[in-house]
PDB file of C-alpha atoms in Angstrom:
ATOM      1  CA  GLU A   1     -10.378   6.196 -17.640  1.00  0.00           C
ATOM      2  CA  ALA A   2      -7.441   6.546 -15.286  1.00  0.00           C
ATOM      3  CA  GLN A   3      -5.999   3.733 -14.103  1.00  0.00           C
ATOM      4  CA  VAL A   4      -3.702   1.548 -13.708  1.00  0.00           C
ATOM      5  CA  THR A   5      -3.373  -2.415 -15.110  1.00  0.00           C
ATOM      6  CA  GLN A   6      -1.737  -5.498 -14.129  1.00  0.00           C
ATOM      7  CA  ASN A   7      -1.483  -8.245 -16.672  1.00  0.00           C
ATOM      8  CA  PRO A   8      -1.933 -11.019 -16.500  1.00  0.00           C
ATOM      9  CA  ARG A   9      -4.543 -10.651 -13.072  1.00  0.00           C
ATOM     10  CA  TYR A  10      -3.258 -14.365 -12.463  1.00  0.00           C
ATOM     11  CA  LEU A  11      -0.213 -17.477 -12.776  1.00  0.00           C
ATOM     12  CA  ILE A  12       0.840 -20.572 -11.849  1.00  0.00           C
ATOM     13  CA  THR A  13       4.243 -21.168 -12.678  1.00  0.00           C
ATOM     14  CA  VAL A  14       7.503 -23.841 -11.838  1.00  0.00           C
ATOM     15  CA  THR A  15      10.138 -23.001  -9.930  1.00  0.00           C
ATOM     16  CA  GLY A  16      12.661 -21.457 -11.613  1.00  0.00           C
ATOM     17  CA  LYS A  17      10.348 -20.353 -14.898  1.00  0.00           C
ATOM     18  CA  LYS A  18      11.730 -16.587 -15.827  1.00  0.00           C
ATOM     19  CA  LEU A  19       8.431 -14.758 -16.052  1.00  0.00           C
ATOM     20  CA  THR A  20       7.155 -11.225 -15.981  1.00  0.00           C
ATOM     21  CA  VAL A  21       4.226  -9.371 -14.543  1.00  0.00           C
ATOM     22  CA  THR A  22       3.260  -5.755 -16.233  1.00  0.00           C
ATOM     23  CA  CYS A  23       1.881  -2.916 -14.692  1.00  0.00           C
ATOM     24  CA  SER A  24       1.090  -0.071 -17.239  1.00  0.00           C
ATOM     25  CA  GLN A  25      -0.528   3.218 -15.810  1.00  0.00           C
ATOM     26  CA  ASN A  26      -2.087   6.217 -18.550  1.00  0.00           C
ATOM     27  CA  MET A  27      -1.550   9.256 -15.783  1.00  0.00           C
ATOM     28  CA  ASN A  28       1.402  10.482 -16.890  1.00  0.00           C
ATOM     29  CA  HIS A  29       2.506   9.211 -12.777  1.00  0.00           C
ATOM     30  CA  GLU A  30       6.474  10.067 -11.712  1.00  0.00           C
ATOM     31  CA  TYR A  31       6.285   7.270  -9.230  1.00  0.00           C
ATOM     32  CA  MET A  32       5.883   3.708 -10.274  1.00  0.00           C
ATOM     33  CA  SER A  33       5.699   1.152  -6.698  1.00  0.00           C
ATOM     34  CA  TRP A  34       5.583  -2.718  -6.702  1.00  0.00           C
ATOM     35  CA  TYR A  35       4.490  -4.754  -3.531  1.00  0.00           C
ATOM     36  CA  ARG A  36       3.254  -8.307  -2.237  1.00  0.00           C
ATOM     37  CA  GLN A  37       0.557  -8.642  -0.184  1.00  0.00           C
ATOM     38  CA  ASP A  38       0.492 -11.938   2.332  1.00  0.00           C
ATOM     39  CA  PRO A  39      -2.591 -12.536   4.647  1.00  0.00           C
ATOM     40  CA  GLY A  40      -0.636 -12.002   8.270  1.00  0.00           C
ATOM     41  CA  LEU A  41       2.838  -9.566   7.253  1.00  0.00           C
ATOM     42  CA  GLY A  42       0.232  -6.801   5.089  1.00  0.00           C
ATOM     43  CA  LEU A  43       1.696  -4.911   2.342  1.00  0.00           C
ATOM     44  CA  ARG A  44       5.756  -4.854   1.519  1.00  0.00           C
ATOM     45  CA  GLN A  45       7.099  -3.046  -0.751  1.00  0.00           C
ATOM     46  CA  ILE A  46       9.044  -4.847  -3.489  1.00  0.00           C
ATOM     47  CA  TYR A  47      10.457  -1.847  -5.236  1.00  0.00           C
ATOM     48  CA  TYR A  48       9.640   1.799  -6.844  1.00  0.00           C
ATOM     49  CA  SER A  49      10.473   4.448  -9.439  1.00  0.00           C
ATOM     50  CA  MET A  50      10.660   7.900  -9.322  1.00  0.00           C
ATOM     51  CA  ASN A  51      10.667   8.541 -12.704  1.00  0.00           C
ATOM     52  CA  VAL A  52      11.622   7.029 -15.852  1.00  0.00           C
ATOM     53  CA  GLU A  53      15.660   4.818 -15.285  1.00  0.00           C
ATOM     54  CA  VAL A  54      15.102   5.842 -11.220  1.00  0.00           C
ATOM     55  CA  THR A  55      14.506   2.719  -9.336  1.00  0.00           C
ATOM     56  CA  ASP A  56      15.303   1.880  -5.973  1.00  0.00           C
ATOM     57  CA  LYS A  57      15.208  -0.808  -3.292  1.00  0.00           C
ATOM     58  CA  GLY A  58      11.461  -1.441  -0.871  1.00  0.00           C
ATOM     59  CA  ASP A  59      12.317  -3.725   1.878  1.00  0.00           C
ATOM     60  CA  VAL A  60      11.687  -7.313   0.075  1.00  0.00           C
ATOM     61  CA  PRO A  61      13.978  -6.683  -2.228  1.00  0.00           C
ATOM     62  CA  GLU A  62      15.199 -10.380  -2.296  1.00  0.00           C
ATOM     63  CA  GLY A  63      14.357 -12.180  -5.554  1.00  0.00           C
ATOM     64  CA  TYR A  64      13.014  -9.448  -7.929  1.00  0.00           C
ATOM     65  CA  LYS A  65      14.127  -6.833 -10.973  1.00  0.00           C
ATOM     66  CA  VAL A  66      12.349  -3.759 -12.242  1.00  0.00           C
ATOM     67  CA  SER A  67      13.025  -1.496 -14.783  1.00  0.00           C
ATOM     68  CA  ARG A  68      11.131   1.835 -15.733  1.00  0.00           C
ATOM     69  CA  LYS A  69      12.493   2.056 -19.554  1.00  0.00           C
ATOM     70  CA  GLU A  70       9.000   3.941 -20.422  1.00  0.00           C
ATOM     71  CA  LYS A  71       7.132   6.555 -17.785  1.00  0.00           C
ATOM     72  CA  ARG A  72       3.724   4.604 -17.999  1.00  0.00           C
ATOM     73  CA  ASN A  73       5.474   1.288 -17.918  1.00  0.00           C
ATOM     74  CA  PHE A  74       7.256  -1.008 -14.488  1.00  0.00           C
ATOM     75  CA  PRO A  75       7.862  -3.998 -14.710  1.00  0.00           C
ATOM     76  CA  LEU A  76       8.088  -6.506 -12.002  1.00  0.00           C
ATOM     77  CA  ILE A  77      10.856  -9.448 -13.282  1.00  0.00           C
ATOM     78  CA  LEU A  78      10.857 -12.982 -11.165  1.00  0.00           C
ATOM     79  CA  GLU A  79      14.649 -14.251 -13.544  1.00  0.00           C
ATOM     80  CA  SER A  80      13.496 -17.564 -11.111  1.00  0.00           C
ATOM     81  CA  PRO A  81      10.828 -17.688  -8.830  1.00  0.00           C
ATOM     82  CA  SER A  82      11.262 -19.689  -6.293  1.00  0.00           C
ATOM     83  CA  PRO A  83       7.798 -21.154  -4.037  1.00  0.00           C
ATOM     84  CA  ASN A  84       7.725 -18.319  -1.701  1.00  0.00           C
ATOM     85  CA  GLN A  85       7.233 -16.165  -4.278  1.00  0.00           C
ATOM     86  CA  THR A  86       3.862 -16.911  -4.019  1.00  0.00           C
ATOM     87  CA  SER A  87       1.861 -14.454  -2.920  1.00  0.00           C
ATOM     88  CA  LEU A  88      -0.603 -11.267  -4.832  1.00  0.00           C
ATOM     89  CA  TYR A  89       1.808  -9.109  -5.866  1.00  0.00           C
ATOM     90  CA  PHE A  90       0.334  -4.976  -5.944  1.00  0.00           C
ATOM     91  CA  CYS A  91       1.332  -2.115  -8.964  1.00  0.00           C
ATOM     92  CA  ALA A  92       0.950   1.475  -8.151  1.00  0.00           C
ATOM     93  CA  SER A  93       1.588   5.474  -9.889  1.00  0.00           C
ATOM     94  CA  SER A  94       0.854   8.688  -8.259  1.00  0.00           C
ATOM     95  CA  SER A  95       2.315  11.934  -8.520  1.00  0.00           C
ATOM     96  CA  TRP A  96       4.925  13.255  -6.143  1.00  0.00           C
ATOM     97  CA  THR A  97       4.475  17.075  -4.962  1.00  0.00           C
ATOM     98  CA  SER A  98       6.988  17.636  -2.321  1.00  0.00           C
ATOM     99  CA  GLY A  99       4.736  18.900   0.585  1.00  0.00           C
ATOM    100  CA  SER A 100       1.157  17.479   0.081  1.00  0.00           C
ATOM    101  CA  ASP A 101      -0.887  16.281   1.846  1.00  0.00           C
ATOM    102  CA  TYR A 102      -1.962  13.536  -0.636  1.00  0.00           C
ATOM    103  CA  ASN A 103       0.531  11.222  -2.452  1.00  0.00           C
ATOM    104  CA  GLU A 104      -2.192   9.822  -3.786  1.00  0.00           C
ATOM    105  CA  GLN A 105      -0.776   6.260  -4.708  1.00  0.00           C
ATOM    106  CA  PHE A 106      -3.685   4.103  -6.717  1.00  0.00           C
ATOM    107  CA  PHE A 107      -3.468   0.359  -7.233  1.00  0.00           C
ATOM    108  CA  GLY A 108      -3.823  -1.610  -9.753  1.00  0.00           C
ATOM    109  CA  PRO A 109      -6.105  -4.902  -9.447  1.00  0.00           C
ATOM    110  CA  GLY A 110      -3.710  -7.415  -8.432  1.00  0.00           C
ATOM    111  CA  THR A 111      -1.668 -10.525 -10.286  1.00  0.00           C
ATOM    112  CA  ARG A 112      -2.247 -13.585  -7.854  1.00  0.00           C
ATOM    113  CA  LEU A 113       0.752 -15.575  -8.772  1.00  0.00           C
ATOM    114  CA  THR A 114       1.367 -19.365  -7.381  1.00  0.00           C
ATOM    115  CA  VAL A 115       5.209 -20.783  -8.138  1.00  0.00           C
ATOM    116  CA  LEU A 116       4.843 -24.585  -7.237  1.00  0.00           C
TER     117      LEU A 116
ATOM    118  CA  GLN B   1      14.245  -2.435  10.118  1.00  0.00           C
ATOM    119  CA  GLN B   2      11.766   0.456  10.137  1.00  0.00           C
ATOM    120  CA  GLN B   3       7.803  -1.257  10.914  1.00  0.00           C
ATOM    121  CA  VAL B   4       3.766   0.067  11.711  1.00  0.00           C
ATOM    122  CA  LYS B   5       2.303  -2.242  13.911  1.00  0.00           C
ATOM    123  CA  GLN B   6      -1.231  -2.014  13.525  1.00  0.00           C
ATOM    124  CA  SER B   7      -4.055  -3.306  15.632  1.00  0.00           C
ATOM    125  CA  PRO B   8      -6.271  -5.384  16.030  1.00  0.00           C
ATOM    126  CA  GLN B   9      -5.637  -7.846  13.311  1.00  0.00           C
ATOM    127  CA  SER B  10      -9.969  -8.109  12.539  1.00  0.00           C
ATOM    128  CA  LEU B  11     -12.890  -6.374  14.281  1.00  0.00           C
ATOM    129  CA  ILE B  12     -16.643  -6.994  14.329  1.00  0.00           C
ATOM    130  CA  VAL B  13     -18.738  -3.341  15.652  1.00  0.00           C
ATOM    131  CA  GLN B  14     -22.303  -2.986  15.082  1.00  0.00           C
ATOM    132  CA  LYS B  15     -23.968  -1.056  12.981  1.00  0.00           C
ATOM    133  CA  GLY B  16     -24.041   2.249  14.052  1.00  0.00           C
ATOM    134  CA  GLY B  17     -21.366   1.838  16.555  1.00  0.00           C
ATOM    135  CA  ILE B  18     -17.412   3.250  16.348  1.00  0.00           C
ATOM    136  CA  SER B  19     -14.860   1.472  14.892  1.00  0.00           C
ATOM    137  CA  ILE B  20     -11.493   2.612  15.856  1.00  0.00           C
ATOM    138  CA  ILE B  21      -8.027   1.310  14.221  1.00  0.00           C
ATOM    139  CA  ASN B  22      -4.881   1.537  15.989  1.00  0.00           C
ATOM    140  CA  CYS B  23      -0.977   2.016  14.536  1.00  0.00           C
ATOM    141  CA  ALA B  24       2.106   2.598  16.414  1.00  0.00           C
ATOM    142  CA  TYR B  25       6.084   2.976  14.771  1.00  0.00           C
ATOM    143  CA  GLU B  26       9.205   2.736  16.068  1.00  0.00           C
ATOM    144  CA  ASN B  27      12.568   4.838  16.162  1.00  0.00           C
ATOM    145  CA  THR B  28      11.822   6.927  12.450  1.00  0.00           C
ATOM    146  CA  ALA B  29      11.084   9.630  11.717  1.00  0.00           C
ATOM    147  CA  PHE B  30       8.286   9.456   8.824  1.00  0.00           C
ATOM    148  CA  ASP B  31       6.662  12.413   7.004  1.00  0.00           C
ATOM    149  CA  TYR B  32       3.307  11.316   5.946  1.00  0.00           C
ATOM    150  CA  PHE B  33       0.254   8.847   7.533  1.00  0.00           C
ATOM    151  CA  PRO B  34      -2.074   7.791   4.617  1.00  0.00           C
ATOM    152  CA  TRP B  35      -4.875   4.919   5.647  1.00  0.00           C
ATOM    153  CA  TYR B  36      -5.816   2.842   2.892  1.00  0.00           C
ATOM    154  CA  GLN B  37      -9.047   0.828   2.436  1.00  0.00           C
ATOM    155  CA  GLN B  38      -9.124  -3.025   0.691  1.00  0.00           C
ATOM    156  CA  PHE B  39     -11.451  -4.693  -0.254  1.00  0.00           C
ATOM    157  CA  PRO B  40     -11.886  -7.838  -1.895  1.00  0.00           C
ATOM    158  CA  GLY B  41     -10.203  -8.626  -4.888  1.00  0.00           C
ATOM    159  CA  LYS B  42      -9.331  -5.334  -5.530  1.00  0.00           C
ATOM    160  CA  GLY B  43      -6.756  -3.290  -4.979  1.00  0.00           C
ATOM    161  CA  PRO B  44      -6.215  -0.254  -1.653  1.00  0.00           C
ATOM    162  CA  ALA B  45      -7.350   2.260  -2.535  1.00  0.00           C
ATOM    163  CA  LEU B  46      -6.532   5.887   0.280  1.00  0.00           C
ATOM    164  CA  LEU B  47      -9.519   7.027   2.274  1.00  0.00           C
ATOM    165  CA  ILE B  48      -7.631   9.733   4.457  1.00  0.00           C
ATOM    166  CA  ALA B  49      -3.693  10.661   5.503  1.00  0.00           C
ATOM    167  CA  ILE B  50      -2.393  13.145   7.897  1.00  0.00           C
ATOM    168  CA  ARG B  51       0.929  14.506   8.563  1.00  0.00           C
ATOM    169  CA  PRO B  52       2.802  15.369  11.701  1.00  0.00           C
ATOM    170  CA  ASP B  53       2.527  18.637  11.654  1.00  0.00           C
ATOM    171  CA  VAL B  54      -1.405  17.894  12.459  1.00  0.00           C
ATOM    172  CA  SER B  55      -2.980  16.349  15.797  1.00  0.00           C
ATOM    173  CA  GLU B  56      -6.676  15.224  13.908  1.00  0.00           C
ATOM    174  CA  LYS B  57      -8.137  14.975  10.035  1.00  0.00           C
ATOM    175  CA  LYS B  58     -11.736  14.579   9.514  1.00  0.00           C
ATOM    176  CA  GLU B  59     -13.408  13.540   6.142  1.00  0.00           C
ATOM    177  CA  GLY B  60     -16.617  12.826   6.516  1.00  0.00           C
ATOM    178  CA  ARG B  61     -16.855  10.070   8.678  1.00  0.00           C
ATOM    179  CA  PHE B  62     -13.316   8.882   9.495  1.00  0.00           C
ATOM    180  CA  THR B  63     -11.031  10.460  11.151  1.00  0.00           C
ATOM    181  CA  ILE B  64      -6.968  10.543  11.577  1.00  0.00           C
ATOM    182  CA  SER B  65      -6.059  11.654  15.226  1.00  0.00           C
ATOM    183  CA  PHE B  66      -1.730  11.379  15.620  1.00  0.00           C
ATOM    184  CA  ASN B  67       0.093  11.599  18.918  1.00  0.00           C
ATOM    185  CA  LYS B  68       3.599  12.402  17.365  1.00  0.00           C
ATOM    186  CA  SER B  69       4.767  12.392  21.062  1.00  0.00           C
ATOM    187  CA  ALA B  70       3.716   8.559  21.001  1.00  0.00           C
ATOM    188  CA  LYS B  71       4.448   7.708  17.577  1.00  0.00           C
ATOM    189  CA  GLN B  72       0.546   6.319  17.716  1.00  0.00           C
ATOM    190  CA  PHE B  73      -1.057   7.047  15.207  1.00  0.00           C
ATOM    191  CA  SER B  74      -5.682   5.642  14.692  1.00  0.00           C
ATOM    192  CA  LEU B  75      -8.110   5.947  12.363  1.00  0.00           C
ATOM    193  CA  HIS B  76     -11.765   6.216  13.732  1.00  0.00           C
ATOM    194  CA  ILE B  77     -14.979   5.173  11.776  1.00  0.00           C
ATOM    195  CA  MET B  78     -18.371   6.753  13.888  1.00  0.00           C
ATOM    196  CA  ASP B  79     -21.638   5.402  12.257  1.00  0.00           C
ATOM    197  CA  SER B  80     -20.005   2.181  11.039  1.00  0.00           C
ATOM    198  CA  GLN B  81     -21.518   0.732   8.350  1.00  0.00           C
ATOM    199  CA  PRO B  82     -21.974  -2.360   6.436  1.00  0.00           C
ATOM    200  CA  GLY B  83     -20.400  -0.835   3.311  1.00  0.00           C
ATOM    201  CA  ASP B  84     -17.515  -0.099   5.573  1.00  0.00           C
ATOM    202  CA  SER B  85     -17.009  -3.532   6.037  1.00  0.00           C
ATOM    203  CA  ALA B  86     -13.417  -4.111   4.846  1.00  0.00           C
ATOM    204  CA  THR B  87      -9.671  -4.848   4.920  1.00  0.00           C
ATOM    205  CA  TYR B  88      -7.894  -1.650   6.864  1.00  0.00           C
ATOM    206  CA  PHE B  89      -3.707  -0.426   6.749  1.00  0.00           C
ATOM    207  CA  CYS B  90      -2.155   1.900   8.115  1.00  0.00           C
ATOM    208  CA  ALA B  91       1.319   3.193   6.370  1.00  0.00           C
ATOM    209  CA  ALA B  92       4.107   6.070   7.073  1.00  0.00           C
ATOM    210  CA  ARG B  93       6.238   7.244   4.970  1.00  0.00           C
ATOM    211  CA  PRO B  94      10.437   7.589   6.581  1.00  0.00           C
ATOM    212  CA  SER B  95      10.814  11.406   6.316  1.00  0.00           C
ATOM    213  CA  GLY B  96      12.888  12.456   2.873  1.00  0.00           C
ATOM    214  CA  THR B  97      12.346   9.050   1.395  1.00  0.00           C
ATOM    215  CA  TYR B  98      10.205   7.476  -1.286  1.00  0.00           C
ATOM    216  CA  LYS B  99       9.739   4.086   0.917  1.00  0.00           C
ATOM    217  CA  TYR B 100       6.174   3.405   2.147  1.00  0.00           C
ATOM    218  CA  ILE B 101       5.317   0.833   5.124  1.00  0.00           C
ATOM    219  CA  PHE B 102       2.473  -0.568   5.677  1.00  0.00           C
ATOM    220  CA  GLY B 103       0.862  -2.000   8.585  1.00  0.00           C
ATOM    221  CA  THR B 104      -0.583  -5.446   8.857  1.00  0.00           C
ATOM    222  CA  GLY B 105      -4.091  -4.497   7.675  1.00  0.00           C
ATOM    223  CA  THR B 106      -7.382  -5.186   9.562  1.00  0.00           C
ATOM    224  CA  ARG B 107     -10.218  -7.011   9.106  1.00  0.00           C
ATOM    225  CA  LEU B 108     -13.327  -4.892   9.470  1.00  0.00           C
ATOM    226  CA  LYS B 109     -16.716  -6.568   9.357  1.00  0.00           C
ATOM    227  CA  VAL B 110     -20.040  -4.123  10.536  1.00  0.00           C
ATOM    228  CA  LEU B 111     -23.110  -6.324  11.440  1.00  0.00           C
ATOM    229  CA  ALA B 112     -26.406  -4.446   9.534  1.00  0.00           C
TER     230      ALA B 112
END
């Protein structure tokens, strides 16, 4: 089954304790991205990657790191989490065809993070 | 900062009615405008998308209308059904980039 998986699905942690949220896709997609979803703010892009070793900042990259060492994996790293990073996080992936009407992003099920 | 403004924040429609959600963008050229549908507890899923060289796109009961001069685009759901109850996000991709800017979302409830 084609899918994007995220782990963990739920995480409660404390301020300053480094954590990693994993994301993996089995569709051989070039493009992967991380978003956070907050009430009243919608989805905001954190980082994205066009391919292995190619990453770039979205609109809200502060406090986050990513890496893309393999095509299928795109982990999100919070080196020193703070309470304002409490949010619902989504990973997404898509193929990328220039000029296509559909660069459909497939989203994972989400990771709900609480930072105390 | 690039923005996409979405309205209304919430919408209640009777079964069989038309649901209309509007989005507007400012001061930036965008080349792709997707709409995503999200059910509670799930990730968003692509519903329909349009490019700025097209004024309207229809897929089943879902239609995107695009007004380039006004920098506005809207989603119309015809014959709305209770199963359409979800949160809808518009989005836009700035030309020449791989970024996505999402609207703040509209929570739609269709009454049976």
